[in-house]
Amino acid sequence: MSEARRARLRLEISREAARLFWEQGVAATSGDQIAAAVGLSTRTIWRHFRSKESCAEPIVLQGTVTLMSVLRDWPRERSLEEHLDAELVRFRDEGPPVGLADERLGRKMIRLADTEPALRTAWLMACDQLERQLAAVIAGRLERPAGDLEVRMHAAAAAAVVRVLDEHIGAALLADADTTEFEDTAAASRRYAQAIREATGGAIGDPIT
């Protein structure tokens, strides 16, 4: 099986596992049920995942795909606000890298992670990957090695901002609370960018000339 096909299959399994976890709870969901939902044997599930809880990892990781695709293409001459706003507008017209259904499932798993330690592990693993990728982006903007201490500290701070804001937005959306501040693309861009700028002491967010 090719890596691309394996990734697609893992994501398909993850979607069904996440749906079952949300509908009936993690404890009440079995590997057999996940397998039946996907139309595979239980043995196949265990060939791709080490536990039923780990089945949530691919869908949780989907939540970081859009942000990283945006940040990897961040032009030096643009502020973070300007870049995020432009990309969000483009996604509105062309569609985001991750479908809305997967994004919503991911937010549900992040919400469940508040009370499910195994799912919390999956979410924190995704945040760790985000932090590592942010270090590469920040290193490029500061013209320093990715392993530089200051770069790593800025990446950790920026990743923490994304984690907290994503958890906040996800909880609000799933509770049908007021999310007006995040529905306007310019306002949402400013919220994320300002928080990252503050968390990094102003080192990250401004254009570089």
XYZ file of C-alpha atoms in Angstrom:
209
model
C 0.000 0.000 0.000
C 1.388 3.423 -0.961
C 1.875 6.078 1.694
C -0.793 8.277 0.099
C -3.338 5.440 0.089
C -2.426 4.513 3.656
C -2.940 8.126 4.758
C -6.344 8.248 3.049
C -7.416 5.020 4.723
C -6.243 6.210 8.143
C -8.213 9.428 7.689
C -11.332 7.499 6.638
C -11.059 5.301 9.742
C -10.455 8.372 11.867
C -13.600 10.080 10.590
C -15.785 7.138 11.573
C -14.057 6.687 14.935
C -14.482 10.385 15.727
C -18.154 10.263 14.785
C -18.720 7.277 17.079
C -16.700 8.819 19.917
C -18.827 11.964 19.735
C -22.166 10.163 19.433
C -21.742 7.496 22.103
C -18.544 8.255 24.007
C -15.075 6.778 23.849
C -15.641 4.113 26.497
C -18.779 2.822 24.765
C -17.073 2.575 21.371
C -15.224 -0.615 20.439
C -12.703 -1.407 17.752
C -15.278 -3.761 16.222
C -17.762 -0.886 15.881
C -15.167 1.344 14.224
C -14.276 -1.437 11.803
C -17.934 -2.072 10.945
C -18.536 1.643 10.340
C -15.686 1.758 7.820
C -16.450 -1.634 6.293
C -13.135 -3.198 7.303
C -12.051 -6.044 9.531
C -11.074 -5.256 13.103
C -7.671 -6.745 12.355
C -7.167 -4.104 9.655
C -7.959 -1.348 12.148
C -5.224 -2.604 14.466
C -2.756 -2.723 11.590
C -3.152 1.029 11.237
C -3.717 2.148 14.834
C -2.234 1.073 18.164
C -5.500 1.622 20.088
C -9.071 2.744 19.495
C -8.316 6.172 21.003
C -5.404 6.702 18.612
C -7.898 6.425 15.746
C -8.775 10.058 16.491
C -5.264 11.324 15.744
C -5.547 11.881 11.949
C -8.766 13.901 12.242
C -7.291 15.947 15.087
C -4.176 16.621 13.015
C -6.397 17.958 10.223
C -7.013 20.982 12.420
C -3.412 22.143 11.955
C -3.208 21.562 8.195
C -4.896 24.803 7.132
C -2.880 27.039 9.456
C 0.450 25.520 8.460
C -0.354 25.717 4.756
C -0.994 29.430 5.313
C 2.104 30.134 7.399
C 4.483 28.279 5.079
C 3.549 30.803 2.339
C 3.755 33.912 4.561
C 5.579 36.609 2.517
C 8.233 38.513 4.441
C 6.827 41.881 3.380
C 3.350 41.182 4.840
C 2.188 41.471 8.423
C 0.606 38.373 9.906
C -2.790 40.115 10.025
C -2.634 41.008 6.334
C -1.544 37.534 5.328
C -4.132 35.680 7.420
C -6.915 37.959 6.199
C -5.928 37.491 2.546
C -5.720 33.705 2.913
C -9.040 33.427 4.750
C -10.715 35.425 1.981
C -9.095 33.125 -0.608
C -10.321 30.033 1.252
C -13.816 31.485 1.320
C -13.739 31.758 -2.482
C -11.696 28.658 -3.389
C -12.258 26.352 -0.416
C -9.834 25.530 2.422
C -7.298 22.657 2.353
C -9.404 20.808 4.933
C -13.144 20.324 4.425
C -15.576 21.877 6.878
C -16.882 18.454 7.933
C -13.381 17.288 8.922
C -12.666 20.583 10.648
C -15.841 20.296 12.708
C -15.066 16.676 13.622
C -11.609 17.757 14.701
C -13.079 20.454 16.926
C -15.394 17.870 18.474
C -12.423 15.672 19.328
C -10.585 18.659 20.812
C -13.683 19.357 22.908
C -13.856 15.724 24.063
C -10.166 15.930 24.947
C -11.133 18.021 27.978
C -12.458 14.871 29.633
C -10.753 12.080 27.681
C -7.015 11.800 28.500
C -6.250 9.618 25.472
C -7.818 12.163 23.123
C -5.977 14.925 24.956
C -2.777 13.119 24.070
C -3.745 13.144 20.385
C -4.480 16.870 20.482
C -1.227 17.698 22.280
C 0.680 15.593 19.744
C -0.884 17.685 16.983
C 0.124 20.859 18.824
C 3.670 19.540 19.139
C 3.833 19.030 15.376
C 2.459 22.536 14.898
C 5.158 23.939 17.186
C 7.912 22.190 15.227
C 6.594 23.536 11.943
C 6.201 27.006 13.426
C 9.855 26.880 14.476
C 10.836 26.415 10.834
C 8.661 29.364 9.743
C 9.945 31.620 12.520
C 13.560 30.614 11.894
C 13.180 31.688 8.294
C 11.754 35.073 9.222
C 14.387 35.742 11.892
C 17.172 34.225 9.762
C 18.239 31.918 12.558
C 18.531 28.116 12.883
C 15.323 26.262 13.776
C 17.077 24.913 16.861
C 17.971 28.378 18.151
C 16.665 28.832 21.703
C 14.857 32.089 20.970
C 13.248 30.598 17.860
C 12.048 27.597 19.849
C 10.631 29.809 22.598
C 8.742 31.944 20.081
C 7.420 28.802 18.361
C 6.246 27.367 21.681
C 4.482 30.626 22.565
C 2.804 30.896 19.144
C 1.684 27.256 19.235
C 0.199 27.792 22.698
C -1.806 30.739 21.369
C -3.194 28.616 18.539
C -4.036 25.770 20.932
C -5.910 27.998 23.391
C -7.792 29.952 20.719
C -8.742 26.774 18.839
C -10.042 25.223 22.046
C -11.980 28.413 22.834
C -13.528 28.646 19.353
C -14.350 24.943 19.236
C -16.080 25.039 22.601
C -18.079 28.108 21.568
C -19.140 26.611 18.234
C -20.220 23.318 19.744
C -22.154 25.087 22.491
C -23.866 27.357 19.925
C -22.398 30.338 21.762
C -21.698 33.733 20.200
C -18.789 33.404 17.750
C -19.329 36.710 15.952
C -15.778 37.853 16.662
C -14.402 34.906 14.670
C -16.875 34.944 11.782
C -15.476 38.156 10.269
C -12.222 37.190 8.522
C -10.442 40.475 9.270
C -11.432 40.340 12.944
C -10.381 36.694 13.275
C -7.049 37.433 11.603
C -6.399 40.320 13.972
C -7.281 38.201 17.006
C -4.829 35.430 16.136
C -2.077 37.764 14.925
C -2.277 40.111 17.906
C -2.228 37.203 20.340
C 0.839 35.700 18.621
C 2.567 39.081 18.559
C 1.920 39.607 22.266
C 2.982 36.060 23.184
C 6.286 36.473 21.309
C 7.019 39.932 22.704
C 6.490 41.537 19.305
C 9.133 39.380 17.591
C 6.641 37.650 15.302
C 3.870 39.321 13.350
C 5.332 42.395 11.676
C 6.482 42.574 8.049
C 10.191 42.160 7.355
C 11.736 44.568 4.898
